[in-house]
Coordinates of C-alpha atoms in Angstrom, one line a residue:
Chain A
X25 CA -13.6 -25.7 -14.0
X26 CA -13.5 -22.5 -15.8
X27 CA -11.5 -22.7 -19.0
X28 CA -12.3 -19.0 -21.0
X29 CA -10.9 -16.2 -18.8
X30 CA -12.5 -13.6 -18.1
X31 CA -11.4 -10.0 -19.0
X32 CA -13.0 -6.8 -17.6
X33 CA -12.7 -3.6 -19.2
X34 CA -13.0 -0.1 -18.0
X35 CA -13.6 1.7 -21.6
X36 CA -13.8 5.9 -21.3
X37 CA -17.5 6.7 -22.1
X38 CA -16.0 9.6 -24.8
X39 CA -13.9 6.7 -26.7
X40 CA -13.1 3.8 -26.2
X41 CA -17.0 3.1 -25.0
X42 CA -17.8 4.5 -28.7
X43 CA -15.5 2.2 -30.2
X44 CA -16.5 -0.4 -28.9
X45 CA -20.2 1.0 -30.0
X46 CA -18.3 1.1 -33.8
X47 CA -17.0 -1.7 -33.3
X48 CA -20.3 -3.7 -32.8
X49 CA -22.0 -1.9 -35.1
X50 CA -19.3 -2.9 -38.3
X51 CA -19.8 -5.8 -36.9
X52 CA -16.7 -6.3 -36.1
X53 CA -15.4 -9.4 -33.9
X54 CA -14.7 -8.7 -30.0
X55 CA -13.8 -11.3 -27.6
X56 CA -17.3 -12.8 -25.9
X57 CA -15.5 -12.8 -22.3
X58 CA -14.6 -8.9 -22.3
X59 CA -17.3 -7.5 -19.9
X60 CA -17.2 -4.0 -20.4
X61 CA -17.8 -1.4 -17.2
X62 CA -18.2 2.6 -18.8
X63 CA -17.1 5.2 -16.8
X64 CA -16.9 8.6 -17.6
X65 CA -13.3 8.9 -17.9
X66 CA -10.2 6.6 -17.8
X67 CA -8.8 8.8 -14.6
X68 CA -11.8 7.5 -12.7
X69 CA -10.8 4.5 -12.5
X70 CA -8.9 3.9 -8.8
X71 CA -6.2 1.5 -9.3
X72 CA -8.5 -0.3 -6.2
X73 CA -11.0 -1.0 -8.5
X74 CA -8.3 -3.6 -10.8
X75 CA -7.3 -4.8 -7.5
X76 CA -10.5 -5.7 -7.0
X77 CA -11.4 -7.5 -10.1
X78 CA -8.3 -9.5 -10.1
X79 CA -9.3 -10.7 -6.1
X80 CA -12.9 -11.3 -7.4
X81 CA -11.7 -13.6 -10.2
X82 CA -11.1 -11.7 -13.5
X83 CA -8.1 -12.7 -15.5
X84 CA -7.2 -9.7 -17.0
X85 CA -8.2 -6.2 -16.9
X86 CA -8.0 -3.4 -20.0
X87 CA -7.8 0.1 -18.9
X88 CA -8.9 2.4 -22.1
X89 CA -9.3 5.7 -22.6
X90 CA -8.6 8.9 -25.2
X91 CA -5.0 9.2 -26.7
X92 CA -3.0 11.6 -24.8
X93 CA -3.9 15.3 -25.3
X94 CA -7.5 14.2 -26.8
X95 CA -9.4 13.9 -23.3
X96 CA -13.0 15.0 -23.1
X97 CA -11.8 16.8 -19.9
X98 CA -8.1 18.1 -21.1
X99 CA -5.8 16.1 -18.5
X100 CA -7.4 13.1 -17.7
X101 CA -5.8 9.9 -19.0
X102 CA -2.5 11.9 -18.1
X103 CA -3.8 11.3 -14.4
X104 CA -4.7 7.5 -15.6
X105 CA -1.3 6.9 -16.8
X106 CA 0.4 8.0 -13.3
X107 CA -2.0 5.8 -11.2
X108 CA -1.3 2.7 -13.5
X109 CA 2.3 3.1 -13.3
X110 CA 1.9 3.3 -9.2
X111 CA -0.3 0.3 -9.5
X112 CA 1.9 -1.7 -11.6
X113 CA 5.0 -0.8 -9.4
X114 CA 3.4 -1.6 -6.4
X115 CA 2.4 -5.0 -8.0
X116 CA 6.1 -6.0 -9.5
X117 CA 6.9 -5.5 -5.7
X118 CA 4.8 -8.0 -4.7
X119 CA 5.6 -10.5 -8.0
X120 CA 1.5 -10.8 -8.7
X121 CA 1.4 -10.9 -12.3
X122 CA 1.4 -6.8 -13.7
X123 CA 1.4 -8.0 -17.3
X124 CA -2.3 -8.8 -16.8
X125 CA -3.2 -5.5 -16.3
X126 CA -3.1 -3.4 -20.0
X127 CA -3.7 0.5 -20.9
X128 CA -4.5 1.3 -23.9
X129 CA -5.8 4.5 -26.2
X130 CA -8.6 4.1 -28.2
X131 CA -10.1 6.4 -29.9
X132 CA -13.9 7.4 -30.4
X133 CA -13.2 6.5 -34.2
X134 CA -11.2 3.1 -34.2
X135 CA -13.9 0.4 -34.0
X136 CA -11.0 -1.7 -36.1
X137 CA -8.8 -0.7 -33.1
X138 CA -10.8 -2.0 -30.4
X139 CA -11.8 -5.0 -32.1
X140 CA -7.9 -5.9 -32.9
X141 CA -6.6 -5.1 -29.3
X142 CA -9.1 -6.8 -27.5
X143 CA -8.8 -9.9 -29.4
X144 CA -5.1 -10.1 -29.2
X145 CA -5.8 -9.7 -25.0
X146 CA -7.9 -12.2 -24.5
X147 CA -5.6 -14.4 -26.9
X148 CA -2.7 -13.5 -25.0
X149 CA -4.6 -13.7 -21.3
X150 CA -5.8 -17.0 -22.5
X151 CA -2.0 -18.6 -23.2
X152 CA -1.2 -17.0 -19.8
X153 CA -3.5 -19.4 -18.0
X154 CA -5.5 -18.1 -14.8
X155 CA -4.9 -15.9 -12.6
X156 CA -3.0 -17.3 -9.8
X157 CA -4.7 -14.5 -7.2
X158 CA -7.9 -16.3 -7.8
X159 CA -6.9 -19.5 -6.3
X160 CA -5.5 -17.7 -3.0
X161 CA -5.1 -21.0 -0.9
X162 CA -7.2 -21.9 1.4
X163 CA -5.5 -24.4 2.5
X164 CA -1.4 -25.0 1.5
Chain B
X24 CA 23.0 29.8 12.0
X25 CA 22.1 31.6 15.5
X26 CA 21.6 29.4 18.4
X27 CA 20.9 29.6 21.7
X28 CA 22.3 27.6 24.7
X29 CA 20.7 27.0 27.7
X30 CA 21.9 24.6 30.7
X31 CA 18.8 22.5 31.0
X32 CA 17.5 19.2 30.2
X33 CA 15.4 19.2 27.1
X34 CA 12.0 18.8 28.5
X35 CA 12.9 21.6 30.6
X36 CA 14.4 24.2 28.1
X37 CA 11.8 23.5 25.8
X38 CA 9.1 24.4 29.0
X39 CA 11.0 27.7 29.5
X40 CA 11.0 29.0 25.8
X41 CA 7.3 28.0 25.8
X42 CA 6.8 30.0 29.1
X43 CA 8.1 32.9 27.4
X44 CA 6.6 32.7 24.4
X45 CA 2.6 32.5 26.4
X46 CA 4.1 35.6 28.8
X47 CA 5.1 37.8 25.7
X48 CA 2.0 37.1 24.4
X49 CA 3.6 35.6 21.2
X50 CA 1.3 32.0 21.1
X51 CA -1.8 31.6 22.4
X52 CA -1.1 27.7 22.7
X53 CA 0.9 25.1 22.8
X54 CA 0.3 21.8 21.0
X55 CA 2.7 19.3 22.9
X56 CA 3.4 15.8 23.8
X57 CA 1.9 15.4 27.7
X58 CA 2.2 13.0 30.5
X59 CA -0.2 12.0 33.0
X60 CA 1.1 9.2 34.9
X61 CA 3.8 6.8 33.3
X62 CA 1.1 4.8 31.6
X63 CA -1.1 7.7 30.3
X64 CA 0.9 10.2 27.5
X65 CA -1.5 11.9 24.9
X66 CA -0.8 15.4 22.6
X67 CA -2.1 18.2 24.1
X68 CA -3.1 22.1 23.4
X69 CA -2.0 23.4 26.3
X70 CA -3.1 27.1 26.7
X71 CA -2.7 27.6 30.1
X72 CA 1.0 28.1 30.4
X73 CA 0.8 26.6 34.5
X74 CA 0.0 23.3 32.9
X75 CA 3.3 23.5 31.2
X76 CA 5.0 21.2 33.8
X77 CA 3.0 18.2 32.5
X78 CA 5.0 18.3 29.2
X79 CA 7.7 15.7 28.2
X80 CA 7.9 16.3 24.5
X81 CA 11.1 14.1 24.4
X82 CA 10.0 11.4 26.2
X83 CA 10.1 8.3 23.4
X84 CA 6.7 7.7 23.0
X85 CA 4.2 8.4 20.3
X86 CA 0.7 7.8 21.4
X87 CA -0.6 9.0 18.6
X88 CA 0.3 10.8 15.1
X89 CA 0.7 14.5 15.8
X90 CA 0.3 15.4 11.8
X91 CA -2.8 13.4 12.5
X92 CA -3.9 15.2 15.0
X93 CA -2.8 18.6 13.8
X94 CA -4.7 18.3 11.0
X95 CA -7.9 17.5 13.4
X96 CA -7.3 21.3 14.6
X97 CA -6.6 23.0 11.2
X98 CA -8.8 20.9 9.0
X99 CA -11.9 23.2 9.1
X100 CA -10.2 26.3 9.6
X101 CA -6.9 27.5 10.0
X102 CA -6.0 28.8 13.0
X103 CA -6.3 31.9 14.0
X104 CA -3.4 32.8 16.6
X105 CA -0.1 31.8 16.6
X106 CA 0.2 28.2 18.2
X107 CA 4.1 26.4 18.5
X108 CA 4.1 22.5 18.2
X109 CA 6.0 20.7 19.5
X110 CA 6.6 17.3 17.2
X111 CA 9.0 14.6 15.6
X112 CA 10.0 14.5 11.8
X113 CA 8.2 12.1 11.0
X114 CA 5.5 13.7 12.1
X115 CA 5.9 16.8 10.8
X116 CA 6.3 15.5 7.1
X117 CA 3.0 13.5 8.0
X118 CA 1.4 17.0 8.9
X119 CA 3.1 18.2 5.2
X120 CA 1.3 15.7 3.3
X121 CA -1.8 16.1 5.0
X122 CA -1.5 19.7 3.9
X123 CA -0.9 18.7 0.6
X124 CA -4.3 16.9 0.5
X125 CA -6.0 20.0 1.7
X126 CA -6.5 18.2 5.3
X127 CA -4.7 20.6 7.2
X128 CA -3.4 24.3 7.2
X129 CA 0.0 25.8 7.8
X130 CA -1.1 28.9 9.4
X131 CA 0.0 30.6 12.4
X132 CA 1.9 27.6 12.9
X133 CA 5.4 27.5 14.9
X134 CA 7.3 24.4 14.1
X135 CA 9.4 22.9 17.2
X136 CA 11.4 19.6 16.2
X137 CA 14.5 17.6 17.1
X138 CA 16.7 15.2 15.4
X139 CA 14.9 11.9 16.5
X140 CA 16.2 8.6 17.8
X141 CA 13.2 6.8 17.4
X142 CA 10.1 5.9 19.9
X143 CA 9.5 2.8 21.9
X144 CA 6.4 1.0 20.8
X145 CA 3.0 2.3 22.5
X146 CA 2.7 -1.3 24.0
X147 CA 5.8 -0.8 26.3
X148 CA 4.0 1.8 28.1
X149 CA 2.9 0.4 31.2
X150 CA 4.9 -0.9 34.4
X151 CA 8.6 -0.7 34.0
X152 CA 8.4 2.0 30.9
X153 CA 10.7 4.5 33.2
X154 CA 13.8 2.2 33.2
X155 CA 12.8 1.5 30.0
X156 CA 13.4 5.3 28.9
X157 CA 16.4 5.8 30.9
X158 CA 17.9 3.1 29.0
X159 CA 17.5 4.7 26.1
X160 CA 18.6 8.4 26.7
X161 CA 21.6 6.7 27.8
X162 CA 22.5 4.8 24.6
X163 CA 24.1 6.8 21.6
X164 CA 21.7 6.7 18.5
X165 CA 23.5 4.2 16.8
X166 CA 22.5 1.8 19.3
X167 CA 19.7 0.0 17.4
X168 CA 19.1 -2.7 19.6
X169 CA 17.0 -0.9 22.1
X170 CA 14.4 -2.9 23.7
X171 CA 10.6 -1.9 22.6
X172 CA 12.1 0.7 19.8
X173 CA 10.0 0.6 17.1
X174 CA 11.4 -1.3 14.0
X175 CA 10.4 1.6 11.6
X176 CA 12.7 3.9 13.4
X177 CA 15.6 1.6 13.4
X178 CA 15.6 1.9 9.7
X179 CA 14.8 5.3 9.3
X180 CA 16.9 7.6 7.7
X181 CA 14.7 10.8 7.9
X182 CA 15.6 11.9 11.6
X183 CA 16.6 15.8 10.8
X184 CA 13.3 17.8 10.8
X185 CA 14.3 19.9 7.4
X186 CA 11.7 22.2 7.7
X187 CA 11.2 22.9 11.5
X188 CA 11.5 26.6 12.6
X189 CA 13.6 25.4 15.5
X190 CA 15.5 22.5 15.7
X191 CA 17.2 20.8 18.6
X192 CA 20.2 18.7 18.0
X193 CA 19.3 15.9 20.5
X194 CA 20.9 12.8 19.5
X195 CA 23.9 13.9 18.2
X196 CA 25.2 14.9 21.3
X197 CA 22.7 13.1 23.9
X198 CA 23.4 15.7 26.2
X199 CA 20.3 15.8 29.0
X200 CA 21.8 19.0 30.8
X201 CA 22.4 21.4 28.4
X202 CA 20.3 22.1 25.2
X203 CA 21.0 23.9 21.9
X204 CA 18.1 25.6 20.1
X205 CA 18.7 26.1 16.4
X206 CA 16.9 28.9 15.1
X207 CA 16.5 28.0 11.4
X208 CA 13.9 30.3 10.1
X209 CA 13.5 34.5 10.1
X210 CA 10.3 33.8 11.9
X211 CA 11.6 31.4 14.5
X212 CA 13.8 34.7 15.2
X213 CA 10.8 37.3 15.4
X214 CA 9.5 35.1 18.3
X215 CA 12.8 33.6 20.3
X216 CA 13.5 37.7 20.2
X217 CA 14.5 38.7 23.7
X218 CA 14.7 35.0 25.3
X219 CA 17.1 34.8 27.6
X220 CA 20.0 32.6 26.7
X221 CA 23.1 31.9 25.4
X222 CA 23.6 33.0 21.7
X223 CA 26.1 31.0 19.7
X224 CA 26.7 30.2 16.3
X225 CA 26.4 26.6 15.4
X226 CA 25.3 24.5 12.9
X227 CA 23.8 20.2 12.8
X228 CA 26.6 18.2 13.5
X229 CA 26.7 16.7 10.0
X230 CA 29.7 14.0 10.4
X231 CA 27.7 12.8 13.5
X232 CA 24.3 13.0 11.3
X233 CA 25.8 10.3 8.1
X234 CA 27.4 8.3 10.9
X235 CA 23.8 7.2 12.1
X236 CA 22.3 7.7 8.6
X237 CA 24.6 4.9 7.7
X238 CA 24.0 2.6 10.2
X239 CA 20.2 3.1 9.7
X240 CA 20.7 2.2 5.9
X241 CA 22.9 -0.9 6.8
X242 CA 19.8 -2.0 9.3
X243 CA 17.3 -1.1 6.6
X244 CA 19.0 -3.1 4.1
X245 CA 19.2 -6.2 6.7
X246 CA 15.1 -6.0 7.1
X247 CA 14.5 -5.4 3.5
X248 CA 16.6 -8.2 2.6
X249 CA 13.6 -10.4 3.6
X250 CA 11.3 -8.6 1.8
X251 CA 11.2 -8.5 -2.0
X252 CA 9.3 -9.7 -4.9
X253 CA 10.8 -13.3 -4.9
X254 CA 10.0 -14.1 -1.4
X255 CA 6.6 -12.5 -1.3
X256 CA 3.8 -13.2 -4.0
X257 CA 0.4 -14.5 -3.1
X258 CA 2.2 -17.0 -0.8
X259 CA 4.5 -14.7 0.9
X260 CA 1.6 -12.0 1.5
X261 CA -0.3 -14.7 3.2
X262 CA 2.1 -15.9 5.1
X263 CA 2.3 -11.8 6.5
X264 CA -1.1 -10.7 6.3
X265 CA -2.8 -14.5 7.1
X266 CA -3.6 -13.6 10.8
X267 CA -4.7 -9.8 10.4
X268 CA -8.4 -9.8 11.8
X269 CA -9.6 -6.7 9.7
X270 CA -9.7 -4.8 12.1
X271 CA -8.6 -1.6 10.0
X272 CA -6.4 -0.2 12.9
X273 CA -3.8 0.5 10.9
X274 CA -5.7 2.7 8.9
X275 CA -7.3 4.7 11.7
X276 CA -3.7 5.0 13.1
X277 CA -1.9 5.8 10.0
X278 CA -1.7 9.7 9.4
X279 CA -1.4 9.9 6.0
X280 CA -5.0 7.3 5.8
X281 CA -7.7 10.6 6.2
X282 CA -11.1 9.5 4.5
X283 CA -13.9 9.6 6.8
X284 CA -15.9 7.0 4.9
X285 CA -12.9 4.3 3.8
X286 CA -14.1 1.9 1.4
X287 CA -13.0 -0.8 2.5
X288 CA -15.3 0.1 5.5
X289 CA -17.9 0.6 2.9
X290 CA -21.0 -1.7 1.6
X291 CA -19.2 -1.9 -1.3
X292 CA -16.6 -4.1 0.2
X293 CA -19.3 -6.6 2.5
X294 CA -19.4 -10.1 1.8
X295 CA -22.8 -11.2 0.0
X296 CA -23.1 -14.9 -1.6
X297 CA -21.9 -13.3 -4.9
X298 CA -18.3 -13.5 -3.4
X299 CA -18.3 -16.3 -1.1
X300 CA -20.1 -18.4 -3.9
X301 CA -18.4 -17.9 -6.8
X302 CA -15.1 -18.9 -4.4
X303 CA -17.1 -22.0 -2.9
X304 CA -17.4 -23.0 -6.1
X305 CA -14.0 -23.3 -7.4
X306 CA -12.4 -24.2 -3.8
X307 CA -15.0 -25.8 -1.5
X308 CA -14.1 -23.5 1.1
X309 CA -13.7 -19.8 1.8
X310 CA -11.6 -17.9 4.2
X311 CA -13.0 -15.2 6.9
X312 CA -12.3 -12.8 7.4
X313 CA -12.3 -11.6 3.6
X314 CA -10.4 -9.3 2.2
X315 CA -7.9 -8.9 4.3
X316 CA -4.6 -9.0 1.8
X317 CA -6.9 -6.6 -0.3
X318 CA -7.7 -4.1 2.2
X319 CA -3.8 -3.8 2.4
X320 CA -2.7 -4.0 -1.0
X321 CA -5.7 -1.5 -1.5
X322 CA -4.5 0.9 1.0
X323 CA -0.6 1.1 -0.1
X324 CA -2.0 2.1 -3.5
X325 CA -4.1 4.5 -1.8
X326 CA -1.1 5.8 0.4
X327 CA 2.4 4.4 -0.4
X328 CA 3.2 7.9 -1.8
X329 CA 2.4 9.7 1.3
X330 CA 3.9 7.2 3.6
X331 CA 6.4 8.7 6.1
X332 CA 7.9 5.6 7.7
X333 CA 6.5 6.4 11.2
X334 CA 5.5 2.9 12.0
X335 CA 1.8 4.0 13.8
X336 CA 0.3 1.0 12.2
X337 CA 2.8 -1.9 13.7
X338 CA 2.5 -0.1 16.8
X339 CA -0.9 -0.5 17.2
X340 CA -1.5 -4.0 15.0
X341 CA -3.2 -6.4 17.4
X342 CA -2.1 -9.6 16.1
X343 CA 1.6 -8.0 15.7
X344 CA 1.6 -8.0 12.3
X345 CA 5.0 -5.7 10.9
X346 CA 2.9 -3.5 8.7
X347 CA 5.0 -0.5 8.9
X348 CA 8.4 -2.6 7.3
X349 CA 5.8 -3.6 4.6
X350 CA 4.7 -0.5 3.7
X351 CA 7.9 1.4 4.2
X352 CA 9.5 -1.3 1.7
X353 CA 6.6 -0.4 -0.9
X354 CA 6.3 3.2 -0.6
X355 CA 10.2 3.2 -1.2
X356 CA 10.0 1.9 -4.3
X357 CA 6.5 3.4 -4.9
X358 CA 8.3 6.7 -4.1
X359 CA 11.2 6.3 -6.6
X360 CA 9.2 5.5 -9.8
X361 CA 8.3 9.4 -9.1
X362 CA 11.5 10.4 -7.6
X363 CA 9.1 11.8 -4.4
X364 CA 10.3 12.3 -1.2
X365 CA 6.7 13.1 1.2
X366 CA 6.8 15.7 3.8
X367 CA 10.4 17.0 1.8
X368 CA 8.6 20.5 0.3
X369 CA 5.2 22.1 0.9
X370 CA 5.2 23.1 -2.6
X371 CA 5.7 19.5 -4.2
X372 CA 2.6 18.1 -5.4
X373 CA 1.9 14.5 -4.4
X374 CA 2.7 12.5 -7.3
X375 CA -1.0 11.6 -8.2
X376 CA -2.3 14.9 -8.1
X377 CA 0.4 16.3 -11.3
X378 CA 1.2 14.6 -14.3
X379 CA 3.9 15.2 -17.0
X380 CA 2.6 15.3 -20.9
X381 CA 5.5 13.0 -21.9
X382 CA 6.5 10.2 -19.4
X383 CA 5.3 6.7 -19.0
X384 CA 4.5 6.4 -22.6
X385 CA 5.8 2.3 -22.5
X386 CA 2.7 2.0 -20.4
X387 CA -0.5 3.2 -22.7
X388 CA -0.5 1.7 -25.9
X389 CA -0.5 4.2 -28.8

């Protein structure tokens, strides 16, 4: 059996992808399990897509983009902030688990950001145990 | 507000202002609910006005969503002449939303609604649908116990069509020889002009109006009673979803689902040994066919703020799967984290498509 969870992150290509860059290049710790997906800005990310990643096995997922009011494109992570609070309702209706699901703002210049926040994810994913969507019963 | 009061059934009154309205050259169609035969309804554009005795538009049937199918007609290009519809509320708010996410156009559009009592399930029509029917113009609306009445319109509490041009108050008085027409709207007036009828002043019978309301909210309550967080979870939505083939009816029914190339009917969501091993591998088995809880989980997040409540998808679910009490129950509580009420105000922006500068901030960490 598995015992390290695994954590996906969507990371905004205009910050949070650069932190993590800064990040690596102080060399800085981050967590080995994070697998990182880039995309161009947090609002592209369709709350299907964490569905999706939690059904296919992943433990946790980070959402990060630009603090508010410092998107490449103006309004985005204000879109990425409604779609996560949809998401999360939608998934305290059905009792499966919201709180492994995280947003967070990272900036283009916090390497020491990214490195702390992941960390203390994958810490705190890793007390939670796994995620009980993975082991949808196959048989009761 | 001005009405007028004619001593015909519904069906009929609603023929004759239609009649009218295609000999004073006012529409050049009419998009109404049609009967062939008692097993065989379908919406029609009727613009021959001879063909007007094959409409029923009160008959309790939905065969299909009329926003839906609206939106087929005005997606492209909005109309070009004046056209009345002839449609539910539901399905008007449907026809709202899909407006709102540039599916469908407004124009040259005259609205024709009625307070609503609800439809009998699409699977009811075939031998024996007639008593059926007659059974239920004879029961008051706060008879809930109708056989074949969709459960999605016993808990409904959206049954006045707000924003119609003309309403009929049908169920409050479930009256089939006379018929009121309320004329809400100054542009309802510019075409009833010169109609001949009774003209009277009345307004919607709001005492009657809460009474049902209420006993809607008491059913709804009842049925929602059995679905909430603790008894669902993994488990629970197994236990619902477990026999749904994947079959993505639902979908294709459901008004408010519009993309042409779903993903879940994508690649993207195929089954290649990347999934089924990695499950293999931790279980020894793997269900088929996949991603069935997903697809629906996928689609509420995709729609739960749109959804009207009309109850397409149980209606034409297969394996008889309550879809439509699932996703009303979601998109309720979807709905109230943004205070949004679809189909309410054309100029509302669907919840997802706006955003406030300062809300949500427990949610992204500063």
């Amino acid at each position: 059996m598995q015992t390290e969870p695994t954590i996906i992150g969507f990371l905004c290509n205009w910050c949070s992808y650069a932190a993590a860059d800064l990040a690596g290049n102080s060399k800085l710790e981050v967590p080995g399990n994070l697998t990182t997906i880039r995309v161009m800005c947090s609002s592209r990310v369709d709350p299907v897509f964490i569905l999706n990643a939690y059904f296919q096995g992943a433990d946790g997922v980070l959402v990060a983009g630009c603090h508010p009011g410092d998107c490449h494109y103006q309004t985005g992570n204000y879109y990425a902030r409604r779609r996560l609070a949809l998401l999360i309702k939608i998934l305290q209706t059905f009792d499966i688990e919201p709180k492994r699901l995280r947003l967070s703002w990272i900036s283009a210049s916090e390497g020491q950001r990214f490195s702390e926040i992941t960390q203390e994810f994958a810490k705190f994913i890793k007390e939670a145990g796994p995620n009980p969507l993975k082991k949808k019963p196959f048989f009761e | 507000m001005k009405a007028l009061k004619l001593s015909q059934s519904p069906d009929n009154a609603i023929g004759s202002l239609l009649k009218y309205l295609f000999e004073q050259n006012k529409i050049s169609a009419a998009f109404v609910l049609c009967k062939n035969n008692s097993r065989d309804y379908f919406y029609g554009l009727i613009t021959d006005k001879n063909l007007l005795e094959k409409i029923t538009p009160t008959t309790p049937i939905m065969p299909s969503s009329a926003g839906k199918m609206l939106s087929k007609l005005t997606m492209l290009e909005p109309l070009t002449s004046p056209i009345a519809v002839v449609l539910r509320p539901c399905e008007m708010r449907a026809f709202y939303e899909l407006i709102k996410l540039e599916q469908a156009r407004p124009d040259n559009i005259l609205f024709i609604s009625f307070t609503c009592k609800g439809v009998i399930s699409i699977k009811e029509s075939k031998d024996g649908f007639e008593e059926k029917i007659e059974a239920y113009q004879k029961n008051p609306a706060t008879e809930l116990t109708l056989p074949g009445l969709r459960q999605c319109c016993q808990i409904c509490e959206n049954f006045v069509p707000e924003n119609a041009d003309i309403i009929l108050p049908l169920i409050e008085k479930n009256d089939l020889n006379n018929t009121t027409f309320l004329i809400k709207t100054e542009k309802a007036e510019d075409f009833v002009q010169g109609f001949e009828a009774e003209t009277v002043e009345e307004e919607l019978n709001d005492t009657e109006i809460s009474k049902i309301k209420e006993k809607r909210a008491r059913k709804k309550a009842e049925v929602f009673a059995n679905i909430t967080p603790d008894k669902l979870g993994m488990k629970g939505l197994i236990d619902i979803f477990g026999r749904c083939l994947n079959c993505h009816a639902c979908g294709r029914a459901c008004p408010i689902c519009y993309c042409n190339l779903c993903y879940f009917d994508s690649a993207d969501s195929e089954v290649g040994p990347k999934a089924y091993e990695a499950e293999t591998e931790t279980k020894g088995a793997y269900r088929l066919p996949a991603n069935t809880i997903f697809y629906h989980i996928g689609r509420m997040i995709h729609i739960s703020l749109s959804c009207i409540g009309c109850g397409m998808c149980t209606d034409v679910c297969p394996v008889s799967i309550p879809v439509g009490t699932i996703f009303t129950r979601v998109a309720e509580s979807a709905q109230e984290v943004f205070k949004y009420i679809p189909g309410r105000n054309i100029e509302e922006k669907i919840p997802i498509l706006t955003f406030k500068i300062n809300e949500f901030e427990e949610i992204g960490e500063e």
